[in-house]
Amino acid sequence: MIRTRFAPSPNGPLHLGHAYAAIVAHDLARAGGGAFLLRIEDIDGVRSRPELADAFRADLRWLGLDWDEDITQSHRLVAYAAAGDRLRAMGLLYPCRCTRAEIAAAATAMGPDGPVYPGTCRRNPPDSATEDIAWRLDMARAMALAGPLTWDDARAGMQMARPDLFGDVVILRKEAPASYHLAATLDDAADGIALVTRGMDLFAATHIHRLLQALLDLPVPRWHHHPLLVEEDGRKLAKRRGSPSLADRRRAGEDGLALAEALRGHDFPAGISLSESVSSVS
Ligand code: GLU
């Protein structure tokens, strides 16, 4: 049975793009008689505003969406730490205390997420007992252990996994219990998600998730990366640029069911369209 999820981070209000993402995941599950899960990805201690989660639920109900399970990531910290311990015991993680600025200054290559880590702390590891340590994956070792990997996207077809594009990614963050990559991968497995639906902005992240699945003996789902709602200049919709949030629309008395139908029919407000990629200018 197909199980999908919508996994918003409560870092800011939901927008039309989130509504579209939730509808895609919901409808794919329901079309196959499957389950649709809501997962609140609230482990970013700095940016997360847990009080937004209830507004998210109200937004989804207003759109006419219902879900079978309601999961909160911060309830799962023990599982993330255990997976970190396991990767560390396999000799695949090393401590890193570099700052963003240091990495930007020393990096010589760009990856899908920004500068590729130049390996400073891999060559010269800091004392892992000190504070402010992140743990990075030794990508070359991890890939050698896992061997070549593929993954299947329902729209884009079979992909060769290219986690090397990212270099030594952070797995356990300094200021949060796990990286997005580790938490999402473990949760999708724990939640039995058979079809991971999310936007094209996370397409490349799947290369890392596929590698983590191989390293941690997790089941391999299929993916469905959908196009994103963008404004005329190709940028993702965001409130700071004036597009009203779902909560604003709901509180203003707009008809959520009609909005959901319009999004399903790709009948978007003026100036908004679907795009396979998002401009990095923000
Ligand atoms: N929490 C992520 C976000 O809001 C989505 C993660 C995912 O769908 O894998 O961008």
mmCIF file of C-alpha atoms and ligand atoms in Angstrom:
data_model
loop_
_atom_site.group_PDB
_atom_site.id
_atom_site.type_symbol
_atom_site.label_atom_id
_atom_site.label_comp_id
_atom_site.label_asym_id
_atom_site.label_seq_id
_atom_site.Cartn_x
_atom_site.Cartn_y
_atom_site.Cartn_z
ATOM 1 C CA MET A 1 0.000 0.000 0.000
ATOM 2 C CA ILE A 2 1.351 3.408 -0.931
ATOM 3 C CA ARG A 3 2.250 5.774 1.911
ATOM 4 C CA THR A 4 3.257 9.378 1.271
ATOM 5 C CA ARG A 5 4.016 12.305 3.526
ATOM 6 C CA PHE A 6 4.030 16.078 3.659
ATOM 7 C CA ALA A 7 6.930 17.202 5.850
ATOM 8 C CA PRO A 8 6.900 20.967 6.481
ATOM 9 C CA SER A 9 9.429 22.700 8.737
ATOM 10 C CA PRO A 10 7.790 25.165 11.143
ATOM 11 C CA ASN A 11 10.294 27.896 10.321
ATOM 12 C CA GLY A 12 7.691 30.195 8.792
ATOM 13 C CA PRO A 13 4.087 30.083 7.581
ATOM 14 C CA LEU A 14 2.955 27.823 4.742
ATOM 15 C CA HIS A 15 2.463 29.293 1.284
ATOM 16 C CA LEU A 16 0.793 28.322 -1.965
ATOM 17 C CA GLY A 17 3.842 26.225 -2.860
ATOM 18 C CA HIS A 18 3.407 24.193 0.316
ATOM 19 C CA ALA A 19 -0.299 23.790 -0.451
ATOM 20 C CA TYR A 20 0.585 22.409 -3.871
ATOM 21 C CA ALA A 21 3.168 20.026 -2.335
ATOM 22 C CA ALA A 22 0.692 18.778 0.276
ATOM 23 C CA ILE A 23 -2.011 18.235 -2.358
ATOM 24 C CA VAL A 24 0.375 16.264 -4.611
ATOM 25 C CA ALA A 25 1.400 13.966 -1.747
ATOM 26 C CA HIS A 26 -2.162 13.597 -0.440
ATOM 27 C CA ASP A 27 -3.702 12.877 -3.847
ATOM 28 C CA LEU A 28 -1.010 10.353 -4.859
ATOM 29 C CA ALA A 29 -1.705 8.393 -1.673
ATOM 30 C CA ARG A 30 -5.473 8.593 -1.912
ATOM 31 C CA ALA A 31 -5.511 7.666 -5.623
ATOM 32 C CA GLY A 32 -3.923 4.349 -4.680
ATOM 33 C CA GLY A 33 -6.078 3.831 -1.573
ATOM 34 C CA GLY A 34 -2.995 4.536 0.526
ATOM 35 C CA ALA A 35 -2.066 6.546 3.593
ATOM 36 C CA PHE A 36 -0.982 10.180 3.813
ATOM 37 C CA LEU A 37 1.120 11.329 6.781
ATOM 38 C CA LEU A 38 1.887 14.756 8.183
ATOM 39 C CA ARG A 39 5.378 15.096 9.624
ATOM 40 C CA ILE A 40 6.400 18.288 11.397
ATOM 41 C CA GLU A 41 10.163 18.705 10.865
ATOM 42 C CA ASP A 42 10.899 20.788 13.960
ATOM 43 C CA ILE A 43 14.434 19.817 14.963
ATOM 44 C CA ASP A 44 16.126 23.042 13.907
ATOM 45 C CA GLY A 45 16.444 24.562 17.387
ATOM 46 C CA VAL A 46 17.382 27.968 16.024
ATOM 47 C CA ARG A 47 14.749 28.453 13.324
ATOM 48 C CA SER A 48 11.915 26.219 14.487
ATOM 49 C CA ARG A 49 8.734 27.844 15.873
ATOM 50 C CA PRO A 50 6.701 24.912 17.235
ATOM 51 C CA GLU A 51 3.611 27.070 17.683
ATOM 52 C CA LEU A 52 3.277 27.188 13.881
ATOM 53 C CA ALA A 53 2.467 23.463 13.691
ATOM 54 C CA ASP A 54 -1.153 23.991 14.739
ATOM 55 C CA ALA A 55 -1.580 26.662 12.084
ATOM 56 C CA PHE A 56 -0.198 24.164 9.529
ATOM 57 C CA ARG A 57 -2.847 21.628 10.570
ATOM 58 C CA ALA A 58 -5.574 24.262 10.264
ATOM 59 C CA ASP A 59 -4.246 25.233 6.815
ATOM 60 C CA LEU A 60 -4.353 21.626 5.598
ATOM 61 C CA ARG A 61 -7.889 21.072 6.922
ATOM 62 C CA TRP A 62 -8.976 24.310 5.266
ATOM 63 C CA LEU A 63 -7.656 22.909 1.955
ATOM 64 C CA GLY A 64 -9.781 19.800 2.528
ATOM 65 C CA LEU A 65 -6.828 17.493 3.225
ATOM 66 C CA ASP A 66 -6.898 14.828 5.921
ATOM 67 C CA TRP A 67 -4.010 12.703 7.148
ATOM 68 C CA ASP A 68 -3.689 9.316 8.822
ATOM 69 C CA GLU A 69 -0.708 9.918 11.093
ATOM 70 C CA ASP A 70 0.679 13.063 12.660
ATOM 71 C CA ILE A 71 4.374 12.841 13.499
ATOM 72 C CA THR A 72 6.678 15.329 15.207
ATOM 73 C CA GLN A 73 10.386 14.931 14.488
ATOM 74 C CA SER A 74 11.585 16.231 17.842
ATOM 75 C CA HIS A 75 10.057 13.122 19.450
ATOM 76 C CA ARG A 76 12.598 10.989 17.636
ATOM 77 C CA LEU A 77 15.921 12.409 18.718
ATOM 78 C CA VAL A 78 17.058 9.105 20.230
ATOM 79 C CA ALA A 79 16.868 7.364 16.847
ATOM 80 C CA TYR A 80 18.949 10.081 15.195
ATOM 81 C CA ALA A 81 21.653 9.848 17.876
ATOM 82 C CA ALA A 82 21.719 6.037 17.556
ATOM 83 C CA ALA A 83 22.200 6.243 13.781
ATOM 84 C CA GLY A 84 24.967 8.788 14.336
ATOM 85 C CA ASP A 85 26.658 6.384 16.761
ATOM 86 C CA ARG A 86 26.384 3.603 14.226
ATOM 87 C CA LEU A 87 27.963 5.626 11.420
ATOM 88 C CA ARG A 88 30.672 6.780 13.819
ATOM 89 C CA ALA A 89 31.395 3.180 14.853
ATOM 90 C CA MET A 90 31.727 2.321 11.151
ATOM 91 C CA GLY A 91 34.497 4.941 10.929
ATOM 92 C CA LEU A 92 32.473 7.063 8.509
ATOM 93 C CA LEU A 93 32.081 10.279 10.542
ATOM 94 C CA TYR A 94 34.673 12.779 11.678
ATOM 95 C CA PRO A 95 34.332 15.836 13.914
ATOM 96 C CA CYS A 96 34.461 19.281 12.340
ATOM 97 C CA ARG A 97 34.569 22.699 13.918
ATOM 98 C CA CYS A 98 34.893 24.849 10.804
ATOM 99 C CA THR A 99 32.600 27.844 10.524
ATOM 100 C CA ARG A 100 30.629 28.705 7.397
ATOM 101 C CA ALA A 101 32.957 31.618 6.733
ATOM 102 C CA GLU A 102 36.064 29.407 7.003
ATOM 103 C CA ILE A 103 34.548 26.889 4.612
ATOM 104 C CA ALA A 104 33.537 29.576 2.111
ATOM 105 C CA ALA A 105 37.082 30.983 2.197
ATOM 106 C CA ALA A 106 38.821 27.604 1.751
ATOM 107 C CA ALA A 107 36.418 25.838 -0.651
ATOM 108 C CA THR A 108 37.450 25.345 -4.257
ATOM 109 C CA ALA A 109 34.265 23.728 -5.606
ATOM 110 C CA MET A 110 30.533 24.436 -5.483
ATOM 111 C CA GLY A 111 28.040 21.653 -4.785
ATOM 112 C CA PRO A 112 24.226 21.568 -4.978
ATOM 113 C CA ASP A 113 24.005 23.132 -1.497
ATOM 114 C CA GLY A 114 26.843 25.655 -1.677
ATOM 115 C CA PRO A 115 30.617 25.370 -1.230
ATOM 116 C CA VAL A 116 31.914 21.789 -1.034
ATOM 117 C CA TYR A 117 33.676 21.194 2.281
ATOM 118 C CA PRO A 118 37.437 21.280 1.577
ATOM 119 C CA GLY A 119 38.231 18.470 4.055
ATOM 120 C CA THR A 120 40.152 20.598 6.562
ATOM 121 C CA CYS A 121 39.083 18.628 9.666
ATOM 122 C CA ARG A 122 39.261 15.247 7.886
ATOM 123 C CA ARG A 123 42.984 15.811 7.444
ATOM 124 C CA ASN A 124 43.455 17.400 10.866
ATOM 125 C CA PRO A 125 40.634 16.318 13.221
ATOM 126 C CA PRO A 126 39.828 18.552 16.195
ATOM 127 C CA ASP A 127 39.270 17.159 19.688
ATOM 128 C CA SER A 128 35.741 15.772 19.528
ATOM 129 C CA ALA A 129 35.227 16.451 23.258
ATOM 130 C CA THR A 130 35.188 20.215 22.688
ATOM 131 C CA GLU A 131 31.945 22.089 22.133
ATOM 132 C CA ASP A 132 30.633 23.279 18.789
ATOM 133 C CA ILE A 133 31.468 20.101 16.932
ATOM 134 C CA ALA A 134 29.559 18.926 13.887
ATOM 135 C CA TRP A 135 30.047 15.408 12.493
ATOM 136 C CA ARG A 136 30.679 15.029 8.784
ATOM 137 C CA LEU A 137 30.436 12.013 6.540
ATOM 138 C CA ASP A 138 33.715 10.897 4.976
ATOM 139 C CA MET A 139 32.135 10.751 1.536
ATOM 140 C CA ALA A 140 34.887 8.837 -0.261
ATOM 141 C CA ARG A 141 34.922 6.121 2.402
ATOM 142 C CA ALA A 142 31.147 5.926 2.607
ATOM 143 C CA MET A 143 30.799 5.580 -1.168
ATOM 144 C CA ALA A 144 33.520 2.953 -1.328
ATOM 145 C CA LEU A 145 31.677 0.951 1.328
ATOM 146 C CA ALA A 146 28.246 1.282 -0.302
ATOM 147 C CA GLY A 147 29.352 0.762 -3.917
ATOM 148 C CA PRO A 148 27.436 2.257 -6.885
ATOM 149 C CA LEU A 149 23.791 3.079 -6.136
ATOM 150 C CA THR A 150 20.737 4.020 -8.158
ATOM 151 C CA TRP A 151 17.357 5.475 -7.250
ATOM 152 C CA ASP A 152 14.067 5.792 -9.051
ATOM 153 C CA ASP A 153 12.068 8.986 -9.494
ATOM 154 C CA ALA A 154 8.507 8.564 -10.741
ATOM 155 C CA ARG A 155 8.868 11.561 -13.073
ATOM 156 C CA ALA A 156 12.577 11.690 -13.934
ATOM 157 C CA GLY A 157 13.262 7.939 -14.092
ATOM 158 C CA MET A 158 16.243 5.945 -12.832
ATOM 159 C CA GLN A 159 19.145 8.017 -11.459
ATOM 160 C CA MET A 160 22.749 7.166 -10.629
ATOM 161 C CA ALA A 161 23.337 8.297 -7.046
ATOM 162 C CA ARG A 162 25.901 11.134 -7.011
ATOM 163 C CA PRO A 163 26.400 11.983 -3.326
ATOM 164 C CA ASP A 164 29.991 12.902 -4.229
ATOM 165 C CA LEU A 165 28.601 16.162 -5.663
ATOM 166 C CA PHE A 166 28.061 17.330 -2.089
ATOM 167 C CA GLY A 167 31.421 16.294 -0.629
ATOM 168 C CA ASP A 168 31.641 15.526 3.100
ATOM 169 C CA VAL A 169 28.127 16.562 4.228
ATOM 170 C CA VAL A 170 27.211 17.287 7.836
ATOM 171 C CA ILE A 171 25.292 14.411 9.420
ATOM 172 C CA LEU A 172 25.063 15.621 13.033
ATOM 173 C CA ARG A 173 24.811 19.382 13.253
ATOM 174 C CA LYS A 174 26.375 21.711 15.814
ATOM 175 C CA GLU A 175 23.130 23.395 16.792
ATOM 176 C CA ALA A 176 20.589 20.645 16.011
ATOM 177 C CA PRO A 177 20.497 16.950 16.886
ATOM 178 C CA ALA A 178 20.695 15.752 13.278
ATOM 179 C CA SER A 179 21.031 17.128 9.788
ATOM 180 C CA TYR A 180 17.951 17.301 7.608
ATOM 181 C CA HIS A 181 19.460 14.481 5.515
ATOM 182 C CA LEU A 182 19.808 12.046 8.414
ATOM 183 C CA ALA A 183 16.485 12.893 10.067
ATOM 184 C CA ALA A 184 14.429 12.750 6.851
ATOM 185 C CA THR A 185 16.030 9.480 5.744
ATOM 186 C CA LEU A 186 15.485 7.770 9.091
ATOM 187 C CA ASP A 187 11.938 9.072 9.363
ATOM 188 C CA ASP A 188 10.901 8.021 5.891
ATOM 189 C CA ALA A 189 12.067 4.510 6.787
ATOM 190 C CA ALA A 190 10.427 4.540 10.241
ATOM 191 C CA ASP A 191 7.182 5.835 8.747
ATOM 192 C CA GLY A 192 7.130 3.210 6.004
ATOM 193 C CA ILE A 193 7.024 5.863 3.280
ATOM 194 C CA ALA A 194 6.955 4.017 -0.045
ATOM 195 C CA LEU A 195 6.795 7.150 -2.203
ATOM 196 C CA VAL A 196 8.744 10.180 -1.003
ATOM 197 C CA THR A 197 7.035 13.180 -2.589
ATOM 198 C CA ARG A 198 8.652 16.605 -2.374
ATOM 199 C CA GLY A 199 9.706 19.499 -4.575
ATOM 200 C CA MET A 200 12.402 19.556 -7.235
ATOM 201 C CA ASP A 201 14.452 21.808 -4.932
ATOM 202 C CA LEU A 202 15.304 18.633 -2.970
ATOM 203 C CA PHE A 203 16.017 16.425 -5.991
ATOM 204 C CA ALA A 204 19.807 16.457 -5.471
ATOM 205 C CA ALA A 205 19.437 15.772 -1.729
ATOM 206 C CA THR A 206 18.109 12.339 -2.679
ATOM 207 C CA HIS A 207 21.628 11.306 -3.744
ATOM 208 C CA ILE A 208 22.677 11.623 -0.095
ATOM 209 C CA HIS A 209 19.529 9.962 1.231
ATOM 210 C CA ARG A 210 20.081 6.964 -1.022
ATOM 211 C CA LEU A 211 23.630 6.587 0.316
ATOM 212 C CA LEU A 212 22.445 6.831 3.941
ATOM 213 C CA GLN A 213 19.855 4.129 3.241
ATOM 214 C CA ALA A 214 22.596 1.837 1.973
ATOM 215 C CA LEU A 215 24.886 2.550 4.933
ATOM 216 C CA LEU A 216 22.139 2.092 7.538
ATOM 217 C CA ASP A 217 20.383 -0.911 5.908
ATOM 218 C CA LEU A 218 17.141 0.999 5.401
ATOM 219 C CA PRO A 219 14.423 0.129 2.881
ATOM 220 C CA VAL A 220 14.589 2.038 -0.417
ATOM 221 C CA PRO A 221 11.417 3.910 -1.409
ATOM 222 C CA ARG A 222 10.550 5.500 -4.755
ATOM 223 C CA TRP A 223 10.589 9.261 -5.099
ATOM 224 C CA HIS A 224 8.283 11.738 -6.780
ATOM 225 C CA HIS A 225 9.910 15.162 -7.076
ATOM 226 C CA HIS A 226 7.263 17.582 -8.272
ATOM 227 C CA PRO A 227 7.750 20.965 -9.979
ATOM 228 C CA LEU A 228 7.619 24.058 -7.766
ATOM 229 C CA LEU A 229 5.385 27.095 -7.790
ATOM 230 C CA VAL A 230 7.479 30.105 -8.709
ATOM 231 C CA GLU A 231 6.985 33.784 -9.328
ATOM 232 C CA GLU A 232 7.640 35.418 -12.698
ATOM 233 C CA ASP A 233 11.344 35.859 -11.991
ATOM 234 C CA GLY A 234 11.717 32.122 -11.252
ATOM 235 C CA ARG A 235 11.946 32.518 -7.492
ATOM 236 C CA LYS A 236 10.106 30.348 -4.997
ATOM 237 C CA LEU A 237 7.082 31.959 -3.366
ATOM 238 C CA ALA A 238 7.888 33.511 -0.033
ATOM 239 C CA LYS A 239 6.044 35.788 2.290
ATOM 240 C CA ARG A 240 8.865 38.280 2.612
ATOM 241 C CA ARG A 241 8.303 39.041 -1.051
ATOM 242 C CA GLY A 242 4.638 39.758 -0.574
ATOM 243 C CA SER A 243 2.749 36.569 -1.421
ATOM 244 C CA PRO A 244 0.134 35.923 1.297
ATOM 245 C CA SER A 245 0.543 32.824 3.456
ATOM 246 C CA LEU A 246 -2.128 30.129 3.613
ATOM 247 C CA ALA A 247 -3.002 31.319 7.124
ATOM 248 C CA ASP A 248 -3.502 34.884 5.791
ATOM 249 C CA ARG A 249 -5.799 33.571 3.065
ATOM 250 C CA ARG A 250 -7.694 31.338 5.492
ATOM 251 C CA ARG A 251 -8.202 34.132 8.012
ATOM 252 C CA ALA A 252 -9.313 36.488 5.244
ATOM 253 C CA GLY A 253 -12.179 34.085 4.531
ATOM 254 C CA GLU A 254 -10.944 32.689 1.215
ATOM 255 C CA ASP A 255 -12.491 29.355 0.163
ATOM 256 C CA GLY A 256 -9.769 26.740 0.809
ATOM 257 C CA LEU A 257 -11.534 23.953 -1.081
ATOM 258 C CA ALA A 258 -11.812 26.165 -4.175
ATOM 259 C CA LEU A 259 -8.130 27.084 -3.850
ATOM 260 C CA ALA A 260 -7.167 23.397 -3.634
ATOM 261 C CA GLU A 261 -9.206 22.644 -6.759
ATOM 262 C CA ALA A 262 -7.552 25.528 -8.606
ATOM 263 C CA LEU A 263 -4.089 24.231 -7.649
ATOM 264 C CA ARG A 264 -5.052 20.721 -8.781
ATOM 265 C CA GLY A 265 -6.136 22.174 -12.135
ATOM 266 C CA HIS A 266 -2.928 24.240 -12.388
ATOM 267 C CA ASP A 267 -5.069 27.353 -12.402
ATOM 268 C CA PHE A 268 -2.600 29.565 -10.520
ATOM 269 C CA PRO A 269 -2.933 33.213 -9.486
ATOM 270 C CA ALA A 270 -1.520 35.764 -11.967
ATOM 271 C CA GLY A 271 2.267 35.736 -12.198
ATOM 272 C CA ILE A 272 2.672 32.285 -10.639
ATOM 273 C CA SER A 273 3.627 29.165 -12.559
ATOM 274 C CA LEU A 274 5.202 25.736 -12.170
ATOM 275 C CA SER A 275 8.910 25.272 -12.701
ATOM 276 C CA GLU A 276 11.253 22.293 -12.593
ATOM 277 C CA SER A 277 13.984 24.375 -10.972
ATOM 278 C CA VAL A 278 14.242 27.361 -8.704
ATOM 279 C CA SER A 279 16.515 30.334 -9.195
ATOM 280 C CA SER A 280 19.115 30.506 -6.446
ATOM 281 C CA VAL A 281 18.797 34.301 -6.346
ATOM 282 C CA SER A 282 16.888 35.223 -3.187
HETATM 283 N N1 GLU B 1 11.141 19.804 5.813
HETATM 284 C C1 GLU B 1 11.564 20.033 4.461
HETATM 285 C C2 GLU B 1 11.101 21.392 3.993
HETATM 286 O O1 GLU B 1 10.192 21.956 4.568
HETATM 287 C C3 GLU B 1 11.011 18.998 3.499
HETATM 288 C C4 GLU B 1 11.698 17.730 3.654
HETATM 289 C C5 GLU B 1 11.287 16.639 2.675
HETATM 290 O O2 GLU B 1 10.182 16.680 2.106
HETATM 291 O O3 GLU B 1 12.087 15.717 2.525
HETATM 292 O O4 GLU B 1 11.660 21.898 3.039
#
